[in-house]
Amino acid sequence: MFWTAWAILSVVGDIVVWVFVGPHTPPGALTETAKSDQFDFNVLLMFAVPVLIGVWMWLAFAIRFWNVKRGGPDPVGGEAARNNKVAQVSWIGITSFVVLFLAGFGTWALVVDHGSGGGEGPNPVWSPAGAVKAETAAATGNSSWKVGEPLVVQVIAQQWRFTYRYPQFGGFESQQINIPAHTTIVFNVTSLDVIHDFWAYQLGVKADANPGINNVAYTETKGTGSFVVRCAELCGIWHGGMFNYGKVLSQSAFQNWASSTEAANAQNTKFLPAFSWTYYPSANGAGGGYYPAGNLTPYSPSETYGSATPAS
Amino acid sequence: MSELTGSRISPEEREYELRAQIGSIWSGGRLFIGIYTFAIASLVFTYFYLRSTNSASLWRTPGETAPVAMGYAIWICTLLVAFLANYGRRRLRAGFAQDFVVAGWTATGVGLLGLFFQIYILTQVPFYPGANGYSSMFIGYSIFNIGTLVVMTYWIETTTVRAMRVRRELGGDKPELSKHEMAQLFRADVASMVYFQGFIAVAATLFLAMFYWM
Amino acid sequence: MTISAERPVDVVAGAPSLPVSKVSWTQRPGWVSQHLGTAVVMGFLGYVFGHWLGNYIASGYTYVQNTGQNNIADTLALAFMVLGWLLGIGALNYPLLKIVGREPAEEEIPIKHWSRFFRFSLDHKVVGLQYVVGVLLFMFTGGLLAMAVRAELLSPTFHLFSADTYIKIVSEHGTVMMMMATSIIVGPLGNYFVPLMIGARRMAFPRIEAFSFWIFTAGYMVIFAALPYGGFPTGWTGYAPLQTQAGPGMIGYLLGFAVIGTGMIASGFNIGVTIINYRAPGLTWNRIPVFVWSILATASLLTLATPVLFVGGFLGLLDKTVQTAFYVNEHGGSAYLWQNLFWFFGHPEVYIMALPGFGIAGELLPVFTRKPLFAYKVSAAGMMGVALLSFFVWQHHLFQSGINPDMRPLFMLTTELISIPTGFIYLVGLGTMYKAKIRFRLPMMFVMALFFNFLIGGVTGVFLSDVPVNVTVHGGFFVLAHFHYTIMGGLLFAFMAGLYYWLPKMTGRMMNEKIGKWHFWTMFIFFNLTFFPMFFIGLLGQPRRVFEYASNLQGLNDFASISAFLLGVSFIIFAFNLAWSMWINPVKAPANPWDSLGLEWQTASPVPHDNFERIPVIMTDPYRYGEPDAPAFADLGVAVGSNSHEA
């Protein structure tokens, strides 16, 4: 009876979850990446629901029926109560199978279809078609974006805001992030100070922003819409206030916005450092001169630490 | 049974507890090596991590080396302590407890000398600590190693003192090799100590190679 | 060497009877001895001395003058405070006397006087009770900080605290709770009951055990010293560039973890060695209670994983004081290094917190179901399997960090593999409940709640380990809900189960069942109402440790906050129950209130100094419930009501 009830409830639960909850699970379906993450989430839910139902039902059974108040004979100990080969072997077998399947599925979902949108470090092992080429070209600083080609966006995090550079549009820097629809987007995420995390929730993208490191993440946009960017790695006092909003525009609207911003910002852009995957602000800039400037050679302790006694 | 008198222990139980105590010293000594292994392994990991990462191309400025002679001196001191501990234990087993005491005091002196060098080297390094990865690593290891040398020296010194105490309190001929509880525990302690010293000698050699040969 | 069940009745004298005057002055009642008071005085003097020394050494250093911040003085002050505290309590008497060969040959015999609870005691039962008070102190202060966090999150825009204060409260809450959780079961219940359960008369290294408690308390002071130093803004994870950037409060964090870590190593070392060596005759590996298995697995993690944390904190302190650059990218260090070192410790640490909870569940289930533990070997294998695998999963905290992205499938696999041995615990639990006669007394209710809560925590853990899903849930409230479900829903409920179950043995007084039921139901309901909404808050996009959030999430956040306050009330009920049942209206506990077969209930109550009058001989395996003809678990060598064994 227990198993029949469990099977029925699980199937019903799975169907209900798939039909009614599934379409609304995060991160939504604004991009192909988000959609594939959402699919992954829902597959896990399909496994979670029967497990939760099974264990909770068992606990409920125990509370209801295997209770001292129900009376009946005392349970009999001995070998039968200690071990049950069928139960043990099938439990271990089934959990192992489920776990191995999920690990395999997760690995598959990581690279196949549209990727996961997670930060893949400076040398991604997986990238969508054309992305690497676009990135290599963008690094030279004199490529430009054409509709249908991957767009390269550099995300620069610092305490406590995100700015975005568009190397295919003359490397202008903006506090506004807009991206075109139906396009592969290459995010190059880096930081100027501490570790931040670029989390574009609706895009299904999350990548840590590390100082001195170019962390690459990909997504592929579908229709237009808006999204929120939040910092998801504690970065100091105003971590909670580090967010902004972005838009997925139609390709022509994006082209217009980017070109006009490039022109409007041209005066500022020429004062920016040349486009690069990472930037090294002075380590002493924000820290108030903690480390001695430059590489002291020849080394003398007194230059590093100063004199041992306070200057009179 | 009063709280003050302690319980009554039959000879069998006393023997059982003694076995447990000796076993504890044995497994405790090994587990201590385990703890140290993980601590040292994280330093080794740090070394190779910084070396392979080479952030800002600042793993090591070309030609930069920590003081060589003093580094070797510390290493030799460490090896000597380990060797003397091992030698002392062999002589002890052969029935020459006096040799153990002499070796122990010598090793204590050598350990203190190594400790002096280890502190002194910090004032002689030709780079500032945060100059690059190598310099950080060297300073970090040096300070860590002060602690290691203190533990080494402490352990061999206390066993030496314990050896003298065993002889003084038990009296008779070769008391440290007797079946007496104190003597048995003492021998277990010495064995654990010797293994630890040997382990540290190996680790010190590894770090010597990392800092001066690689 | 074994002790046969038929033991000779002739008994030799043990330790000689010592008059009070012969007891070392450090242990005598009265002011002129070593106790908490001297520890406070010496700790204070140590602080002052360390501060002076640091200023003497470093006040002229360039960076000190540039930054106006003498980190060396702050570090040395706290370090010498710890040293002074240990000196004052007497933890260093023995090791120092050992240098001159004058250490006492016999263990100091504790005085039966209430003041022993304020001393460096070598009695594992005293240490266990000290730990109860110690972890509760940690828990209640950490809980107060949690209340502050939830109060701030009542509104998305209106601020109770400044952003600065808020982040420091969050960081302090996380760190204090993590420190507490590593010891909450191993410290009080492990130290008290492991020797009793394995039939030992003492711990292997009682001085190391007592040291572990007193350095644990010193760690409490160090981590709270971070607040007057200006707090630290890094959360309990202390990620590196922020750590390097932070003010002197960071020293409290780094040194605090090093100090607590030393205590963790010490307590794990002692308990592990004790379990290996001090098992009573006949207590083979097939027979040790499952709680002891869990403590053994925990002890192995404590001793082996914590040194990595110690070194990590040590390197961070060097960055702060002598200007090395381990975690500074621009000077040849690496911020990733901290993340690797920290999580290499940090993930085993998660299981340091989970395993003892499983152990308590496994230990209590047979007692209250009146059935043998189902699949005993599977449960032991599960715990050891979890302990082993936990060393190979640390990078799942770094899936989005850009570190080793090509290793993500591997760490996804290892992380999901670890749910197999964790699932063993459920097999054991559910199998034991099968067709049982469960008595729903308070400890059992907490165990049932553990199975309920931990299931949610465990299942969401699988979501987190899946890299594509991790993209959405990493760094958000989903993670936060997940680990509160495992640590609070698992460990803390297990701790409560253990307290309700074992306090009668520890104190001879029963906990009040009626108030206890109020405590249980408020805690269970409001725990779930607090943390279950947080899964949704996280899925809807709220990152952790923020003081401002999207206004559409205010409803859920307010719900969680109000539930959290009521959860706080349930802890007040618990505190009241503790006070009521222990001091105000104590009810004497029967010798074996739960009809347990466990060895710890077979010895006299209150437990005599040497635990067992004779070393027990274990006759069979521990969970022979439901077998009326089964032999007793142990032969205690003493006929009931008599002092000699005449069989």
Tab-separated table of C-alpha atoms in Angstrom, chain B:
chain	number	residue	atom	x	y	z
B	1	MET	CA	34.361	4.849	47.357
B	2	SER	CA	35.325	8.397	48.034
B	3	GLU	CA	36.012	10.898	45.338
B	4	LEU	CA	39.377	11.512	46.836
B	5	THR	CA	40.728	8.047	47.039
B	6	GLY	CA	40.173	7.163	43.437
B	7	SER	CA	38.825	3.763	42.578
B	8	ARG	CA	40.257	0.445	43.309
B	9	ILE	CA	42.071	-1.021	40.409
B	10	SER	CA	42.845	-4.666	40.050
B	11	PRO	CA	46.230	-5.578	38.621
B	12	GLU	CA	44.589	-6.784	35.442
B	13	GLU	CA	42.852	-3.453	34.983
B	14	ARG	CA	46.002	-1.560	35.721
B	15	GLU	CA	47.773	-3.524	33.046
B	16	TYR	CA	44.880	-2.855	30.659
B	17	GLU	CA	45.001	0.877	31.254
B	18	LEU	CA	48.744	0.884	30.807
B	19	ARG	CA	48.322	-0.766	27.429
B	20	ALA	CA	45.777	1.857	26.505
B	21	GLN	CA	48.103	4.606	27.620
B	22	ILE	CA	51.012	3.236	25.627
B	23	GLY	CA	48.726	2.781	22.656
B	24	SER	CA	47.614	6.394	23.017
B	25	ILE	CA	51.158	7.647	22.952
B	26	TRP	CA	51.814	5.499	19.910
B	27	SER	CA	48.747	6.528	17.949
B	28	GLY	CA	48.892	10.076	19.292
B	29	GLY	CA	52.431	10.412	17.993
B	30	ARG	CA	51.358	9.224	14.555
B	31	LEU	CA	48.299	11.390	14.539
B	32	PHE	CA	50.443	14.362	15.463
B	33	ILE	CA	52.550	13.612	12.402
B	34	GLY	CA	49.274	13.532	10.475
B	35	ILE	CA	48.326	16.972	11.734
B	36	TYR	CA	51.737	18.284	10.835
B	37	THR	CA	51.530	16.660	7.426
B	38	PHE	CA	48.408	18.597	6.599
B	39	ALA	CA	49.871	21.853	7.885
B	40	ILE	CA	53.076	21.368	5.917
B	41	ALA	CA	51.166	20.165	2.888
B	42	SER	CA	49.213	23.398	2.841
B	43	LEU	CA	52.480	25.348	2.894
B	44	VAL	CA	53.832	23.215	0.068
B	45	PHE	CA	50.580	23.736	-1.805
B	46	THR	CA	50.908	27.466	-1.259
B	47	TYR	CA	54.436	27.411	-2.630
B	48	PHE	CA	53.535	25.577	-5.793
B	49	TYR	CA	50.297	27.450	-6.233
B	50	LEU	CA	52.008	30.830	-6.153
B	51	ARG	CA	54.836	29.520	-8.265
B	52	SER	CA	52.581	28.196	-10.987
B	53	THR	CA	50.175	31.127	-10.856
B	54	ASN	CA	53.009	33.625	-11.069
B	55	SER	CA	50.670	36.573	-10.538
B	56	ALA	CA	51.857	39.780	-12.116
B	57	SER	CA	54.997	37.834	-13.118
B	58	LEU	CA	56.139	38.234	-9.569
B	59	TRP	CA	56.780	34.743	-8.377
B	60	ARG	CA	60.468	35.429	-8.002
B	61	THR	CA	62.766	38.129	-9.215
B	62	PRO	CA	65.652	36.577	-11.125
B	63	GLY	CA	68.684	35.881	-9.002
B	64	GLU	CA	66.851	36.438	-5.768
B	65	THR	CA	67.728	33.896	-3.108
B	66	ALA	CA	67.303	33.712	0.615
B	67	PRO	CA	70.519	33.622	2.703
B	68	VAL	CA	72.133	30.378	1.646
B	69	ALA	CA	74.609	29.567	4.377
B	70	MET	CA	72.179	30.215	7.158
B	71	GLY	CA	69.449	28.255	5.405
B	72	TYR	CA	71.738	25.267	5.194
B	73	ALA	CA	72.740	25.747	8.819
B	74	ILE	CA	69.123	25.524	9.913
B	75	TRP	CA	68.631	22.458	7.770
B	76	ILE	CA	71.710	20.785	9.210
B	77	CYS	CA	70.526	21.565	12.731
B	78	THR	CA	67.178	19.931	11.971
B	79	LEU	CA	68.831	16.855	10.526
B	80	LEU	CA	71.186	16.678	13.483
B	81	VAL	CA	68.343	16.773	15.971
B	82	ALA	CA	66.591	13.974	14.100
B	83	PHE	CA	69.794	11.980	13.836
B	84	LEU	CA	70.683	12.452	17.502
B	85	ALA	CA	67.189	11.463	18.550
B	86	ASN	CA	67.406	8.312	16.497
B	87	TYR	CA	70.916	7.560	17.692
B	88	GLY	CA	69.900	8.148	21.306
B	89	ARG	CA	67.008	5.763	20.947
B	90	ARG	CA	69.218	3.037	19.510
B	91	ARG	CA	71.690	3.418	22.340
B	92	LEU	CA	68.842	3.442	24.822
B	93	ARG	CA	67.550	0.159	23.498
B	94	ALA	CA	71.025	-1.267	23.652
B	95	GLY	CA	71.078	-0.354	27.315
B	96	PHE	CA	73.197	2.781	27.233
B	97	ALA	CA	70.858	5.283	28.785
B	98	GLN	CA	73.646	7.734	29.463
B	99	ASP	CA	74.184	8.013	25.725
B	100	PHE	CA	70.557	8.882	25.299
B	101	VAL	CA	70.817	11.646	27.841
B	102	VAL	CA	73.958	13.023	26.236
B	103	ALA	CA	72.433	12.811	22.763
B	104	GLY	CA	69.289	14.425	24.072
B	105	TRP	CA	71.060	17.393	25.589
B	106	THR	CA	73.203	17.784	22.497
B	107	ALA	CA	70.120	17.721	20.350
B	108	THR	CA	68.489	20.291	22.601
B	109	GLY	CA	71.495	22.534	22.147
B	110	VAL	CA	71.479	21.975	18.408
B	111	GLY	CA	67.759	22.669	18.279
B	112	LEU	CA	68.232	25.929	20.163
B	113	LEU	CA	71.032	26.861	17.789
B	114	GLY	CA	68.759	26.147	14.846
B	115	LEU	CA	66.100	28.267	16.502
B	116	PHE	CA	68.570	31.098	16.843
B	117	PHE	CA	69.512	30.837	13.164
B	118	GLN	CA	65.872	30.662	12.183
B	119	ILE	CA	65.122	33.902	13.973
B	120	TYR	CA	68.340	35.549	12.891
B	121	ILE	CA	67.780	34.733	9.210
B	122	LEU	CA	64.639	36.852	9.302
B	123	THR	CA	66.765	39.926	9.938
B	124	GLN	CA	69.115	39.037	7.094
B	125	VAL	CA	66.806	38.399	4.153
B	126	PRO	CA	67.747	40.503	1.147
B	127	PHE	CA	64.185	41.222	0.041
B	128	TYR	CA	61.137	42.699	1.615
B	129	PRO	CA	58.463	40.206	2.611
B	130	GLY	CA	55.843	41.283	0.116
B	131	ALA	CA	58.281	41.751	-2.773
B	132	ASN	CA	57.023	38.660	-4.547
B	133	GLY	CA	55.638	35.179	-4.027
B	134	TYR	CA	58.966	33.617	-3.208
B	135	SER	CA	59.788	36.189	-0.574
B	136	SER	CA	56.382	35.859	1.052
B	137	MET	CA	56.720	32.115	1.034
B	138	PHE	CA	60.172	32.249	2.548
B	139	ILE	CA	59.121	34.571	5.346
B	140	GLY	CA	55.987	32.531	5.993
B	141	TYR	CA	57.883	29.277	6.161
B	142	SER	CA	60.576	30.764	8.347
B	143	ILE	CA	58.087	31.956	10.922
B	144	PHE	CA	56.208	28.667	10.784
B	145	ASN	CA	59.465	26.825	11.213
B	146	ILE	CA	60.222	28.723	14.398
B	147	GLY	CA	57.214	26.954	15.835
B	148	THR	CA	58.351	23.618	14.428
B	149	LEU	CA	61.806	23.992	15.908
B	150	VAL	CA	60.301	24.892	19.269
B	151	VAL	CA	58.170	21.730	19.169
B	152	MET	CA	61.158	19.581	18.139
B	153	THR	CA	63.406	20.983	20.806
B	154	TYR	CA	60.708	20.862	23.453
B	155	TRP	CA	59.940	17.254	22.744
B	156	ILE	CA	63.510	16.004	22.821
B	157	GLU	CA	64.318	18.129	25.868
B	158	THR	CA	61.374	16.821	27.846
B	159	THR	CA	62.158	13.204	26.990
B	160	THR	CA	65.736	13.766	28.077
B	161	VAL	CA	64.623	15.241	31.360
B	162	ARG	CA	62.172	12.386	31.704
B	163	ALA	CA	64.988	9.888	31.129
B	164	MET	CA	66.947	11.446	33.967
B	165	ARG	CA	63.872	11.423	36.150
B	166	VAL	CA	63.191	7.756	35.396
B	167	ARG	CA	66.688	6.876	36.446
B	168	ARG	CA	66.499	9.002	39.543
B	169	GLU	CA	63.126	7.799	40.724
B	170	LEU	CA	63.270	4.144	39.824
B	171	GLY	CA	66.906	3.568	40.641
B	172	GLY	CA	68.530	0.191	40.143
B	173	ASP	CA	70.204	-1.122	37.065
B	174	LYS	CA	68.911	0.131	33.706
B	175	PRO	CA	65.572	1.309	35.098
B	176	GLU	CA	64.532	2.826	31.772
B	177	LEU	CA	64.457	-0.642	30.219
B	178	SER	CA	62.454	-2.144	33.049
B	179	LYS	CA	58.868	-3.282	33.044
B	180	HIS	CA	57.923	-0.445	35.325
B	181	GLU	CA	54.995	1.663	34.098
B	182	MET	CA	56.946	4.876	34.042
B	183	ALA	CA	59.678	3.244	32.001
B	184	GLN	CA	57.261	1.710	29.523
B	185	LEU	CA	55.507	5.014	28.959
B	186	PHE	CA	58.853	6.712	28.610
B	187	ARG	CA	59.955	4.321	25.893
B	188	ALA	CA	56.706	4.810	23.996
B	189	ASP	CA	57.195	8.547	24.187
B	190	VAL	CA	60.743	8.281	22.891
B	191	ALA	CA	59.610	6.162	19.964
B	192	SER	CA	56.937	8.657	18.964
B	193	MET	CA	59.399	11.501	19.369
B	194	VAL	CA	61.971	9.864	17.113
B	195	TYR	CA	59.423	9.321	14.366
B	196	PHE	CA	58.325	12.921	14.596
B	197	GLN	CA	61.874	14.231	14.401
B	198	GLY	CA	62.536	12.062	11.383
B	199	PHE	CA	59.409	13.336	9.721
B	200	ILE	CA	60.401	16.941	10.326
B	201	ALA	CA	63.853	16.256	8.919
B	202	VAL	CA	62.270	14.990	5.718
B	203	ALA	CA	59.988	18.015	5.558
B	204	ALA	CA	62.900	20.385	6.167
B	205	THR	CA	64.783	18.769	3.292
B	206	LEU	CA	61.781	19.259	1.075
B	207	PHE	CA	61.620	22.940	1.918
B	208	LEU	CA	65.360	23.314	1.476
B	209	ALA	CA	64.962	21.936	-2.008
B	210	MET	CA	62.039	24.222	-2.677
B	211	PHE	CA	63.818	27.364	-1.598
B	212	TYR	CA	67.386	26.779	-2.750
B	213	TRP	CA	67.451	24.144	-5.443
B	214	MET	CA	64.361	24.742	-7.507
